[in-house]
mmCIF file of C-alpha atoms and ligand atoms in Angstrom:
data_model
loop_
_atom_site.group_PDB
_atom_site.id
_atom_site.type_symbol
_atom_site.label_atom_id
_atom_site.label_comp_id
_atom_site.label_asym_id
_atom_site.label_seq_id
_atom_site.Cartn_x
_atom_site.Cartn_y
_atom_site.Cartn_z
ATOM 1 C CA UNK A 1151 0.000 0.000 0.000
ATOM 2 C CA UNK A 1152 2.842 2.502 1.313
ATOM 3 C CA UNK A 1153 4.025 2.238 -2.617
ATOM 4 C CA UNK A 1154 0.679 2.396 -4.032
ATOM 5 C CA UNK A 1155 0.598 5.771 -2.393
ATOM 6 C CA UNK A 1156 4.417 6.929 -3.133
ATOM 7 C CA UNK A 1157 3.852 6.099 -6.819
ATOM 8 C CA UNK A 1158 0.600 8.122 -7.183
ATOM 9 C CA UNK A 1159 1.416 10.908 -5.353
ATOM 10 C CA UNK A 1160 4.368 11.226 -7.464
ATOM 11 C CA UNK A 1161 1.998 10.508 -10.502
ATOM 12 C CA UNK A 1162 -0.113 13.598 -9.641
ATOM 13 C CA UNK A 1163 2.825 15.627 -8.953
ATOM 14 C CA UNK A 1164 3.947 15.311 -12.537
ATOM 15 C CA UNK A 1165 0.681 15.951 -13.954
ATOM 16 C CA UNK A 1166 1.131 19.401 -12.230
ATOM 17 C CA UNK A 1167 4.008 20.079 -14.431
ATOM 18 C CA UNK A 1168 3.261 19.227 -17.103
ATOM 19 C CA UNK A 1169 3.063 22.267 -19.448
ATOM 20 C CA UNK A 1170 6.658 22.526 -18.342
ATOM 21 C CA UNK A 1171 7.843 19.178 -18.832
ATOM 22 C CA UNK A 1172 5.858 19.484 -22.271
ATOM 23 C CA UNK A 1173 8.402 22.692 -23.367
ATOM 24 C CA UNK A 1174 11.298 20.823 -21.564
ATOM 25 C CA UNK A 1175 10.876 17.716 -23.862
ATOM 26 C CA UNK A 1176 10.151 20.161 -26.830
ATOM 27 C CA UNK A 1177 13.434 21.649 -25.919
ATOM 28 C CA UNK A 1178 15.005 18.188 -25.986
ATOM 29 C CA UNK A 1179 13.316 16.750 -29.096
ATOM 30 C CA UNK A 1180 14.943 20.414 -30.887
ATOM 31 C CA UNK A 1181 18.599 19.221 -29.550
ATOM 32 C CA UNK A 1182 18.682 15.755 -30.223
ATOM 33 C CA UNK A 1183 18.782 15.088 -26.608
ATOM 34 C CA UNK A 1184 17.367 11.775 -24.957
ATOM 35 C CA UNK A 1185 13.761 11.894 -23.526
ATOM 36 C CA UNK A 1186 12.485 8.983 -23.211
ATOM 37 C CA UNK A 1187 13.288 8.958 -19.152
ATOM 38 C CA UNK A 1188 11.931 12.109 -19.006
ATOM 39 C CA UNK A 1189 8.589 11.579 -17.147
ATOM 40 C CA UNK A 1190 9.574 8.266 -14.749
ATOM 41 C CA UNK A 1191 6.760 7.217 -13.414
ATOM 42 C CA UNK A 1192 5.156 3.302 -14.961
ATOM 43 C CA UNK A 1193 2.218 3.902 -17.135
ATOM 44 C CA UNK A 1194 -1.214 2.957 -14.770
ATOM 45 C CA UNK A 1195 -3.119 0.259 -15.283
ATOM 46 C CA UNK A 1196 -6.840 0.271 -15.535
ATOM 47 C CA UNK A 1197 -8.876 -2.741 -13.474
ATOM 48 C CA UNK A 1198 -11.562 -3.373 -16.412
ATOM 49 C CA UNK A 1199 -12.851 -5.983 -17.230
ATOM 50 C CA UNK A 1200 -12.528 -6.594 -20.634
ATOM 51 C CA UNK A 1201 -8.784 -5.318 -20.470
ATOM 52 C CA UNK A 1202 -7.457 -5.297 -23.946
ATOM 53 C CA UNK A 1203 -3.978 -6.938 -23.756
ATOM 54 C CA UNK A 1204 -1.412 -7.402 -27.076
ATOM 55 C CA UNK A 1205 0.773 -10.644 -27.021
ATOM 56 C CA UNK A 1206 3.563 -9.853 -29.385
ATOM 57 C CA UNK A 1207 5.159 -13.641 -29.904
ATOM 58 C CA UNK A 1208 8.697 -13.931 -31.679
ATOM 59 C CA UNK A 1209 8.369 -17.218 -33.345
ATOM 60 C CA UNK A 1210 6.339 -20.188 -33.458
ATOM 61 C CA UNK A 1211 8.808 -22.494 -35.238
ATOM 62 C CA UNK A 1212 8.886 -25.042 -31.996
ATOM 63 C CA UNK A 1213 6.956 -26.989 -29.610
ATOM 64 C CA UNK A 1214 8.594 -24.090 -26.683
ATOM 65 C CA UNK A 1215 6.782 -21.474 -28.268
ATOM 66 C CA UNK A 1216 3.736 -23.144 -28.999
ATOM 67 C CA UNK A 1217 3.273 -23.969 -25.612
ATOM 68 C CA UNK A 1218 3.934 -20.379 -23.752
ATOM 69 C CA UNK A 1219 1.387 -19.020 -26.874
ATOM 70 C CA UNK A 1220 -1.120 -21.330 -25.713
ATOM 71 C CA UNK A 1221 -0.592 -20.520 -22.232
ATOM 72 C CA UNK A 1222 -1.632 -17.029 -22.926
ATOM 73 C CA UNK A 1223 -4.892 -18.501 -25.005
ATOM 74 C CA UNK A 1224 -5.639 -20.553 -22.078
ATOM 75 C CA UNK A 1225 -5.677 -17.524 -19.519
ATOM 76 C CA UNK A 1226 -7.327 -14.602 -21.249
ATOM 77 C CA UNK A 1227 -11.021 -15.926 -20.843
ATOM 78 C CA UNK A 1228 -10.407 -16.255 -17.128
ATOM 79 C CA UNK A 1229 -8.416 -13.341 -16.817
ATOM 80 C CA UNK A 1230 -10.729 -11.371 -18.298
ATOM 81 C CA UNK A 1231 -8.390 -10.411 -21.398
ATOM 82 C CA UNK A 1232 -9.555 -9.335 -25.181
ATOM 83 C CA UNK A 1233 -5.990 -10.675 -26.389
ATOM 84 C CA UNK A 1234 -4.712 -8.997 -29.553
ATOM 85 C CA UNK A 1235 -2.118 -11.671 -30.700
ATOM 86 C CA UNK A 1236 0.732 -11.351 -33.402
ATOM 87 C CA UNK A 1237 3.479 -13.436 -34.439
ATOM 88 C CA UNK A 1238 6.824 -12.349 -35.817
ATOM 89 C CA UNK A 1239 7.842 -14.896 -37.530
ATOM 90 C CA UNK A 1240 11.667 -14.631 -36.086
ATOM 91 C CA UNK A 1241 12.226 -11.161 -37.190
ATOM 92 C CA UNK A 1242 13.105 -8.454 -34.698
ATOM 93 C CA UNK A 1243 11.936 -5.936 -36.929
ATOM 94 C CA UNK A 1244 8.299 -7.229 -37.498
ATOM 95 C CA UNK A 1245 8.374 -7.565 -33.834
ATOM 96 C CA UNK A 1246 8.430 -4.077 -33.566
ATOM 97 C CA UNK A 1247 6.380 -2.905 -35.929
ATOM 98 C CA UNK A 1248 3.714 -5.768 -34.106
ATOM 99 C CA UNK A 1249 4.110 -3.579 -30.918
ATOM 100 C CA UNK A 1250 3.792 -0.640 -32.967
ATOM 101 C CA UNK A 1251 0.471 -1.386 -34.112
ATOM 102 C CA UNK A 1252 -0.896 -2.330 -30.601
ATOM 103 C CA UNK A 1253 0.700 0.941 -29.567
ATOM 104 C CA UNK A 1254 -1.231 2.800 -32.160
ATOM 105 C CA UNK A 1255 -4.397 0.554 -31.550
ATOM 106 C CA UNK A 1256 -4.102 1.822 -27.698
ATOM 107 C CA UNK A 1257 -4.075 -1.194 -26.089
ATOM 108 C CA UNK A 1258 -4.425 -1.529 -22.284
ATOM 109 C CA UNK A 1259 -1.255 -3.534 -21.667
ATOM 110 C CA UNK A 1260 1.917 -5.319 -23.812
ATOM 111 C CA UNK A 1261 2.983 -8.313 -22.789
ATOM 112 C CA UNK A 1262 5.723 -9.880 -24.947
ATOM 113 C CA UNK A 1263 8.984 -12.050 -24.957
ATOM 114 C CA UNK A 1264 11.594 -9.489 -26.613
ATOM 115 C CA UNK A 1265 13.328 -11.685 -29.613
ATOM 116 C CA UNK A 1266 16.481 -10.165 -28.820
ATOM 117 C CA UNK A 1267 17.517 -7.722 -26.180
ATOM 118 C CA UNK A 1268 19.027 -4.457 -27.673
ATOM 119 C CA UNK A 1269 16.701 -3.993 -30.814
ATOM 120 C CA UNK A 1270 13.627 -4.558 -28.736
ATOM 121 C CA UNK A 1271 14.455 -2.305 -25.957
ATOM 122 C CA UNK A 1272 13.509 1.203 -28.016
ATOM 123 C CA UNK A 1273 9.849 -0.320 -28.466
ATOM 124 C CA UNK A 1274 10.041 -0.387 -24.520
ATOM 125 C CA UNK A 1275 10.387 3.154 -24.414
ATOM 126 C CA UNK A 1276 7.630 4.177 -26.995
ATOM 127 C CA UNK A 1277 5.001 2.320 -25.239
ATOM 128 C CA UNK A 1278 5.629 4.105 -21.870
ATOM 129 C CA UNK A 1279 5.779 7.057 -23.670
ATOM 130 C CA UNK A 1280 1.977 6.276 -25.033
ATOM 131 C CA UNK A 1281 1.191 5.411 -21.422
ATOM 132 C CA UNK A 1282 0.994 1.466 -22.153
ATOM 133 C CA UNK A 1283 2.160 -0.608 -19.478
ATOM 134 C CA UNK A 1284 4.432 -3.471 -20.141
ATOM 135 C CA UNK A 1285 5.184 -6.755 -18.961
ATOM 136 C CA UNK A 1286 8.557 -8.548 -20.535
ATOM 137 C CA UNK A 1287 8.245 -12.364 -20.723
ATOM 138 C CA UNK A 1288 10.691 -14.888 -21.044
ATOM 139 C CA UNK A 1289 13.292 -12.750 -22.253
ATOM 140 C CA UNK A 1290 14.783 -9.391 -20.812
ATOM 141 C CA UNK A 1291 15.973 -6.418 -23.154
ATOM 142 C CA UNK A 1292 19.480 -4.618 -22.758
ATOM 143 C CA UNK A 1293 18.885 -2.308 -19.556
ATOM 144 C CA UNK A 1294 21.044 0.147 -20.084
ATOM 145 C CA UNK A 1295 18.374 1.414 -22.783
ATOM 146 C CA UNK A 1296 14.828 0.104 -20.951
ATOM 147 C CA UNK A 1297 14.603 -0.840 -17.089
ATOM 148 C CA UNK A 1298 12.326 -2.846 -15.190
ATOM 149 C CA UNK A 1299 10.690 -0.793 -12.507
ATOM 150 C CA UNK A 1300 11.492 2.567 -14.510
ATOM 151 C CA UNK A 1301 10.376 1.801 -17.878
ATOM 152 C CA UNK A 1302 8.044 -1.360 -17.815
ATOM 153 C CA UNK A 1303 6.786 -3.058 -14.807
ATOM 154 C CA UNK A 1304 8.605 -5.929 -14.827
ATOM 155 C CA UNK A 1305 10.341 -9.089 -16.540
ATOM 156 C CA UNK A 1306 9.172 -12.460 -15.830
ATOM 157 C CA UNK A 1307 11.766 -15.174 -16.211
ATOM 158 C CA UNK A 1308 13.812 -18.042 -15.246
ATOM 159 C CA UNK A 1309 17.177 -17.268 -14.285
ATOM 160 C CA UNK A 1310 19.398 -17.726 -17.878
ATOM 161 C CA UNK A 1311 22.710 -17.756 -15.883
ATOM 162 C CA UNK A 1312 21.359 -20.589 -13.299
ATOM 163 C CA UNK A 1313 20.393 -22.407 -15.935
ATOM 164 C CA UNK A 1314 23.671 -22.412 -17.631
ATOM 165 C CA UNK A 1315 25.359 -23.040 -14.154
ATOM 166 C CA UNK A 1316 23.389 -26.606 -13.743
ATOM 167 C CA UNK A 1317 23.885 -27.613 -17.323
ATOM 168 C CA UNK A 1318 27.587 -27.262 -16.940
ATOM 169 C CA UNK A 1319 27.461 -28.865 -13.293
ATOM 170 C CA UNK A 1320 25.875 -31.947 -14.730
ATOM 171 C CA UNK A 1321 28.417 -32.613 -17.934
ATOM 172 C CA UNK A 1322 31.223 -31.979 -15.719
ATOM 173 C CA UNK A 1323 30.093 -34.691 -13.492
ATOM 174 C CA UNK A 1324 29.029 -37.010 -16.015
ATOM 175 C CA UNK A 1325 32.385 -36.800 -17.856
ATOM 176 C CA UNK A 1326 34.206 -36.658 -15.072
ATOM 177 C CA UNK A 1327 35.799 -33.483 -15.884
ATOM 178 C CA UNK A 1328 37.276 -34.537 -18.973
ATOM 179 C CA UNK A 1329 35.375 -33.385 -22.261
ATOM 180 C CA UNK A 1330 35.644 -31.340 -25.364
ATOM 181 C CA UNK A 1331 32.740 -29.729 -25.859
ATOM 182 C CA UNK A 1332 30.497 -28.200 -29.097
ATOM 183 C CA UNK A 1333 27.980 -25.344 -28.137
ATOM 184 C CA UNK A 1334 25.419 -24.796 -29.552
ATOM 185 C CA UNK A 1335 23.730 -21.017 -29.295
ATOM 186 C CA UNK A 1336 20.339 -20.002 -28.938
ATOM 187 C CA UNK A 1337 19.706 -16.630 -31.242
ATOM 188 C CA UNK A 1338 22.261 -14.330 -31.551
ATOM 189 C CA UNK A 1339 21.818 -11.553 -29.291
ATOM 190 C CA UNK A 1340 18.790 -13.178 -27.179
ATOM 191 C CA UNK A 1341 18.794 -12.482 -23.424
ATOM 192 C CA UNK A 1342 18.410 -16.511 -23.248
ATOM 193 C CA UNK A 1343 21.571 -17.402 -25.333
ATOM 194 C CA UNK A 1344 23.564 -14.474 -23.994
ATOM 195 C CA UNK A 1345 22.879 -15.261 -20.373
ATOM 196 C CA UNK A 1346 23.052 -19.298 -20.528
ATOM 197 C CA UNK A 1347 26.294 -18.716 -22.232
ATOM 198 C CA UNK A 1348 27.898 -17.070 -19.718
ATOM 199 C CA UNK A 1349 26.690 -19.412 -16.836
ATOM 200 C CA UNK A 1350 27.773 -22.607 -18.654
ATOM 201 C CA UNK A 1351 31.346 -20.869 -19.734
ATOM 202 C CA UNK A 1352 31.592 -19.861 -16.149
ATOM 203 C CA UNK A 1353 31.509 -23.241 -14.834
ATOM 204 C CA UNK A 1354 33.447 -24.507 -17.650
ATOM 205 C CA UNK A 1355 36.083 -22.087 -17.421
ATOM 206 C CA UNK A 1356 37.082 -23.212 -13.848
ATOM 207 C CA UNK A 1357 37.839 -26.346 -14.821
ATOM 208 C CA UNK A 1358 40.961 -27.357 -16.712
ATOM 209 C CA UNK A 1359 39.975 -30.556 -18.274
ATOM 210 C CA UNK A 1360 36.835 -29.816 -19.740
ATOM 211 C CA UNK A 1361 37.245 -27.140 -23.289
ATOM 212 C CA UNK A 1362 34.463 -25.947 -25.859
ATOM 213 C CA UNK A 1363 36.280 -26.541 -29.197
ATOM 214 C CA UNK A 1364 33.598 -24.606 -30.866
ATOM 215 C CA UNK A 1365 30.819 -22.246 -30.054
ATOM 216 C CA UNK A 1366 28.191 -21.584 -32.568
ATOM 217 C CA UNK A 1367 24.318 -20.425 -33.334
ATOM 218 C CA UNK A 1368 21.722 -23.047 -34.444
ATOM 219 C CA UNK A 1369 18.985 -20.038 -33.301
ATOM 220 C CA UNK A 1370 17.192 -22.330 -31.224
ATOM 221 C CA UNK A 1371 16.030 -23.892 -33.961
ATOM 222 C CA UNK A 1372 15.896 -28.067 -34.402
ATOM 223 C CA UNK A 1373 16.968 -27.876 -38.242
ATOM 224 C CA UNK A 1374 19.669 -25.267 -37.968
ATOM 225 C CA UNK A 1375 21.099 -27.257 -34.615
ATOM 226 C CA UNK A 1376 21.070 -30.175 -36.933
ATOM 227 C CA UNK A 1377 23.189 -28.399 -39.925
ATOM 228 C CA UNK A 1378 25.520 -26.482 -37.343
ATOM 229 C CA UNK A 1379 26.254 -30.224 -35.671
ATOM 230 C CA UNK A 1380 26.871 -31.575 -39.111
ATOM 231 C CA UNK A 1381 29.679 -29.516 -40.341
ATOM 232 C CA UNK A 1382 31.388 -29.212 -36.620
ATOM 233 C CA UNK A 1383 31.599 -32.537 -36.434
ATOM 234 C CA UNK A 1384 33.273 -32.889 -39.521
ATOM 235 C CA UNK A 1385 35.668 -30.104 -38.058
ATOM 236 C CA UNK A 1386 35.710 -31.989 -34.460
ATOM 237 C CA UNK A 1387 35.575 -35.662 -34.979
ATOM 238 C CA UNK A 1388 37.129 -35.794 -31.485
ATOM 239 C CA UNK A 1389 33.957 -33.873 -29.663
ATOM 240 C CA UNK A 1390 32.957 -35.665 -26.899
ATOM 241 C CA UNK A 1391 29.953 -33.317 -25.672
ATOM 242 C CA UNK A 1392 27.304 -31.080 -26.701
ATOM 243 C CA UNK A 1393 25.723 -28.428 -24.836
ATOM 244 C CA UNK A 1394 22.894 -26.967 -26.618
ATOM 245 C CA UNK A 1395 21.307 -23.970 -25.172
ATOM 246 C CA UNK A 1396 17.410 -25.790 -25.855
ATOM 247 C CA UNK A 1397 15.930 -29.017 -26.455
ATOM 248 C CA UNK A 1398 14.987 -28.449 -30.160
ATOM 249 C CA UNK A 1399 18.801 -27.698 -30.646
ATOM 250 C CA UNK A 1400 19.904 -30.918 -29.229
ATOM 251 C CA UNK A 1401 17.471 -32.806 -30.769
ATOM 252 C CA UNK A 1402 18.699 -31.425 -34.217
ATOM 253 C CA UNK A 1403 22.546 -32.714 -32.950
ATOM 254 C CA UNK A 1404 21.136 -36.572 -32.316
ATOM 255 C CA UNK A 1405 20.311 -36.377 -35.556
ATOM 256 C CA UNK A 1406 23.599 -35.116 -37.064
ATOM 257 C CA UNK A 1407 25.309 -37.289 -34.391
ATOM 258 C CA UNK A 1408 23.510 -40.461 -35.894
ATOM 259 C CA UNK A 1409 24.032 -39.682 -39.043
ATOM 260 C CA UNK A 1410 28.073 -39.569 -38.673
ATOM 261 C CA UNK A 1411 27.554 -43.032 -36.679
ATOM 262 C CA UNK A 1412 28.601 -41.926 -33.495
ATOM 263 C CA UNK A 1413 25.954 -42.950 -30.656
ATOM 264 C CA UNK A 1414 24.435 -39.683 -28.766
ATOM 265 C CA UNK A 1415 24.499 -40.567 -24.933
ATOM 266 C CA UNK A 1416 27.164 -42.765 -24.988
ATOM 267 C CA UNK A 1417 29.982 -41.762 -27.768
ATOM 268 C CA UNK A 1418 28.987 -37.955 -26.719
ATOM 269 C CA UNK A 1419 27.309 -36.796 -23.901
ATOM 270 C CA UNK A 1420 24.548 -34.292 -24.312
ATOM 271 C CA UNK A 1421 23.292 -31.617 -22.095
ATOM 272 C CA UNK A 1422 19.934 -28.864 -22.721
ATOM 273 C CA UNK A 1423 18.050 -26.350 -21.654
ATOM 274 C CA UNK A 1424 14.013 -26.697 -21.822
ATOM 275 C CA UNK A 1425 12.028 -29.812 -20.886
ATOM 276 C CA UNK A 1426 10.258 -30.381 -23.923
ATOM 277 C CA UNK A 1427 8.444 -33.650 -24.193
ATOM 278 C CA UNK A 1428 10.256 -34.194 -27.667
ATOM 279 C CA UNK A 1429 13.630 -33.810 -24.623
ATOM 280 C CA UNK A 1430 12.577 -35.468 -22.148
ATOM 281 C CA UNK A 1431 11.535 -38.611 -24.468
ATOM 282 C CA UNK A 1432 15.171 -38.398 -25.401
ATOM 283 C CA UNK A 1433 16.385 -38.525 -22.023
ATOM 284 C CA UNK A 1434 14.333 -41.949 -21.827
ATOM 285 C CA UNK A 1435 15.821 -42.845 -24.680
ATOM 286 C CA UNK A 1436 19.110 -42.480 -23.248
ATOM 287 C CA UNK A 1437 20.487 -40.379 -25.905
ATOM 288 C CA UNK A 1438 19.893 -37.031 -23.767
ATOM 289 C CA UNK A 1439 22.191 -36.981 -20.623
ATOM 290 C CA UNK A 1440 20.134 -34.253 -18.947
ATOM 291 C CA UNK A 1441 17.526 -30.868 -19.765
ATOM 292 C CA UNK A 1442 17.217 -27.964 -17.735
ATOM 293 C CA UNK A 1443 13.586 -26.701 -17.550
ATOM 294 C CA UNK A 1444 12.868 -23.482 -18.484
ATOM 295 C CA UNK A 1445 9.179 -23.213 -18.012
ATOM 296 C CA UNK A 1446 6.763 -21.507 -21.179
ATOM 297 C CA UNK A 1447 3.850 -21.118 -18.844
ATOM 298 C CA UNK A 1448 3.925 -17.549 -18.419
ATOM 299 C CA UNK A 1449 0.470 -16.621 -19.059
ATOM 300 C CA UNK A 1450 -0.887 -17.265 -15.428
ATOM 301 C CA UNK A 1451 2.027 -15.419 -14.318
ATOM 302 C CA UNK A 1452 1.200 -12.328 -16.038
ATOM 303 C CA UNK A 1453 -2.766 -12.534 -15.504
ATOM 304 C CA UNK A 1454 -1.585 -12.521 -11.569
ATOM 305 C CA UNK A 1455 1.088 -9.668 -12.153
ATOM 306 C CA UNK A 1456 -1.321 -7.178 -14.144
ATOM 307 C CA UNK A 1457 -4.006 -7.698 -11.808
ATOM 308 C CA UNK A 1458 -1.637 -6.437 -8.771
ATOM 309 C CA UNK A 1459 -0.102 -4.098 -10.657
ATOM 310 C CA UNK A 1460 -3.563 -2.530 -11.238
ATOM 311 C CA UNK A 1461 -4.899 -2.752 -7.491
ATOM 312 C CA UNK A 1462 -1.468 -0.395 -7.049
ATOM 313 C CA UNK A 1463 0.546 -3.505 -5.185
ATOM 314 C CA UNK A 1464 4.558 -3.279 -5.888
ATOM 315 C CA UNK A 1465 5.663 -5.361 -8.271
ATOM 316 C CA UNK A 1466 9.278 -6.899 -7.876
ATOM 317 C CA UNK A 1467 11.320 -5.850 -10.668
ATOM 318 C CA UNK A 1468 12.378 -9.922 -11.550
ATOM 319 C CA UNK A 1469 9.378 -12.543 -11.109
ATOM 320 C CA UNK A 1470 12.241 -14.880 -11.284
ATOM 321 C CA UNK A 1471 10.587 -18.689 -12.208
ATOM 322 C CA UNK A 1472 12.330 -21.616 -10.757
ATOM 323 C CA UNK A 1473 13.119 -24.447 -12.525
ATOM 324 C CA UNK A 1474 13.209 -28.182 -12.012
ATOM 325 C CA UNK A 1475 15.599 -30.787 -13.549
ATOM 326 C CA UNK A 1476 15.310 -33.664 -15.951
ATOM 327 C CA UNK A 1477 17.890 -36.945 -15.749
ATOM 328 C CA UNK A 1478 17.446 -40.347 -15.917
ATOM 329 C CA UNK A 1479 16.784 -40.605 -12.599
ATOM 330 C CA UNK A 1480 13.229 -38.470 -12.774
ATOM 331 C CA UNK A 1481 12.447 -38.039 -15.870
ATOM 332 C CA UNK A 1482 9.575 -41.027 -16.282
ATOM 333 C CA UNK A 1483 8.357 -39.525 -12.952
ATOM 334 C CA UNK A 1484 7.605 -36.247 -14.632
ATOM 335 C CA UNK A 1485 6.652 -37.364 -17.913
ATOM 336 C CA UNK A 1486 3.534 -34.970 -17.731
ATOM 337 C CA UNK A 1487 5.485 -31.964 -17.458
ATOM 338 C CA UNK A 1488 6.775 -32.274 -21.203
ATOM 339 C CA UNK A 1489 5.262 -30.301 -23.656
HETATM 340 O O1 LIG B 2532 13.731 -17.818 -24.479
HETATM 341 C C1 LIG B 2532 13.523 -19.141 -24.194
HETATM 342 C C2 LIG B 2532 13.980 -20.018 -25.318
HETATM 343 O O2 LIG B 2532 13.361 -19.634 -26.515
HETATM 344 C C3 LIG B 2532 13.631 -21.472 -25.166
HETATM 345 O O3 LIG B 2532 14.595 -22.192 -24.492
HETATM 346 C C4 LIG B 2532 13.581 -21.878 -26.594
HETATM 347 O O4 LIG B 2532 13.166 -23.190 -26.797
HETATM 348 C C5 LIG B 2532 12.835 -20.765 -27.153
HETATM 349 O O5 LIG B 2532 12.814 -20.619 -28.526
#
């Protein structure tokens, strides 16, 4: 409550000066100068019932996406939310221009995963500038540019860097230390493959028998993973591990790994990122060593989050989602999980 009040009063108190903030960002606009932090206070949210809500989705190329759409589909009756629903088709710049037109459309709130996290982050900006709220799924954008808590409400994720962390924990156990390791990379420039980059190489890093011989993107994507597996292994016959930052990925190396007669699970060890059923049937198979879930059911999340955000609660800047693990040891247990 105390916040509810700090954050109107200092609502009102910019509405008082407003003609002179209005010259200021004149003045600014004239110069070239940065505005977009120039009024600071979060966009309010209306409680109305039906609230009109745009879903701005980056892909739908996998069964990942399709579930964390569906999620959102499966809320908005109960939530009470006229969803307005685009898909970019992997492009960062019809992402935008998706936002754009719910901007212009004046929707009550954005919700969206950003595809990447500097070219989404403007977008950010110009919705708060509209007075849209916005809630950041999934993925985060660069904050140096947008913030959570300053410039949208708040990002609702899994921790990227954790994730990487128990990845590279598990293949360092289950080679004993000893491996030489291909990477493969979720999208260029995605909060997701920056962030579970860094974790993994972290862990990697401090220890002295295990090396990634090569690092490259398969964009998340089953069919790229595949091709990007194919020609490294030609490069790497001696690989004797794969960490691929999603399921789809991995699933695309099996393949290639097959193909070149080498046995996944046993002639290389393979660790992901996801918990796809499409993983954790792999797992079964024995030709997955081990996925990290990274949960797609955000649209709960976000119903719960708008709906305190617009009875003035305080919303943490990080919903941070925890995630569960998938071996051999657990993963028939939790069959029902997979997606
Ligand atoms: O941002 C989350 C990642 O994006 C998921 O791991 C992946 O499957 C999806 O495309």
């Amino acid at each position: 409550m105390a916040s509810l009040n700090t954050q109107s009063r200092g609502y009102a108190r910019k509405q008082q000066i407003r003609p002179l903030a209005g010259s200021l960002l004149a003045l600014a606009i004239g110069f070239g100068i940065a505005t977009a932090h120039a009024d600071d206070a979060l966009p309010k949210l209306a409680s109305k019932t039906p609230l009109k809500v745009g879903f701005a989705q980056t892909e739908s190329n996998n069964p990942w996406r399709l579930a964390e759409t569906k999620s959102f589909k499966d809320i908005a009756a109960k939530c009470g939310w006229q969803l307005v629903m685009t898909d970019a088709n992997s492009s960062n710049s019809k992402q935008v221009s998706d936002i754009q037109n719910m901007i212009a459309q004046h929707v009550d709130l954005l919700v969206f995963p950003p595809r990447e996290e500097k070219p989404l982050a403007p977008v950010v900006l110009q919705a708060k500038k509209a007075g849209i709220p916005v809630i950041l799924v999934d993925r985060n954008v660069d904050q140096s540019v947008a913030k959570a808590g300053r410039d949208y409400i708040t990002f609702i994720g899994s921790d990227f860097i954790d994730q990487g962390h128990r990845a590279a924990d598990w293949l360092v156990k289950a080679t004993g230390g000893k491996a030489k390791i291909i990477e493969l990379e979720g999208t260029t420039g995605a909060s997701a493959a920056n962030d579970r980059k860094k974790g993994f190489d972290e862990i990697i890093a401090k220890n002295p028998g295990m090396t990634i011989i090569a690092s490259q993107s398969g964009d998340f994507a089953r069919d790229k993973g595949r091709q990007v597996m194919e020609t490294l292994l030609q490069a790497h016959p001696d690989v004797t591990a794969v960490y691929a930052h999603n399921d789809e990925m991995a699933l695309g190396a099996i393949a290639a790994i097959k193909a070149a007669g080498k046995q996944p699970g046993k002639d290389i060890q393979i660790v992901t990122i996801d918990g796809t059923k499409g993983g954790m049937d792999a797992i079964a198979a024995g030709e997955l060593g081990a996925s990290v879930q990274s949960s797609p059911f955000f649209g709960p999340l976000a119903c719960d989050v708008a709906q305190r955000y617009a009875k003035g609660e305080k919303i943490p800047t990080w919903v941070k989602v925890s995630d569960k693990f998938y071996d051999k040891s657990n993963v028939q247990q939790n069959m029902q999980d997979g997606y």
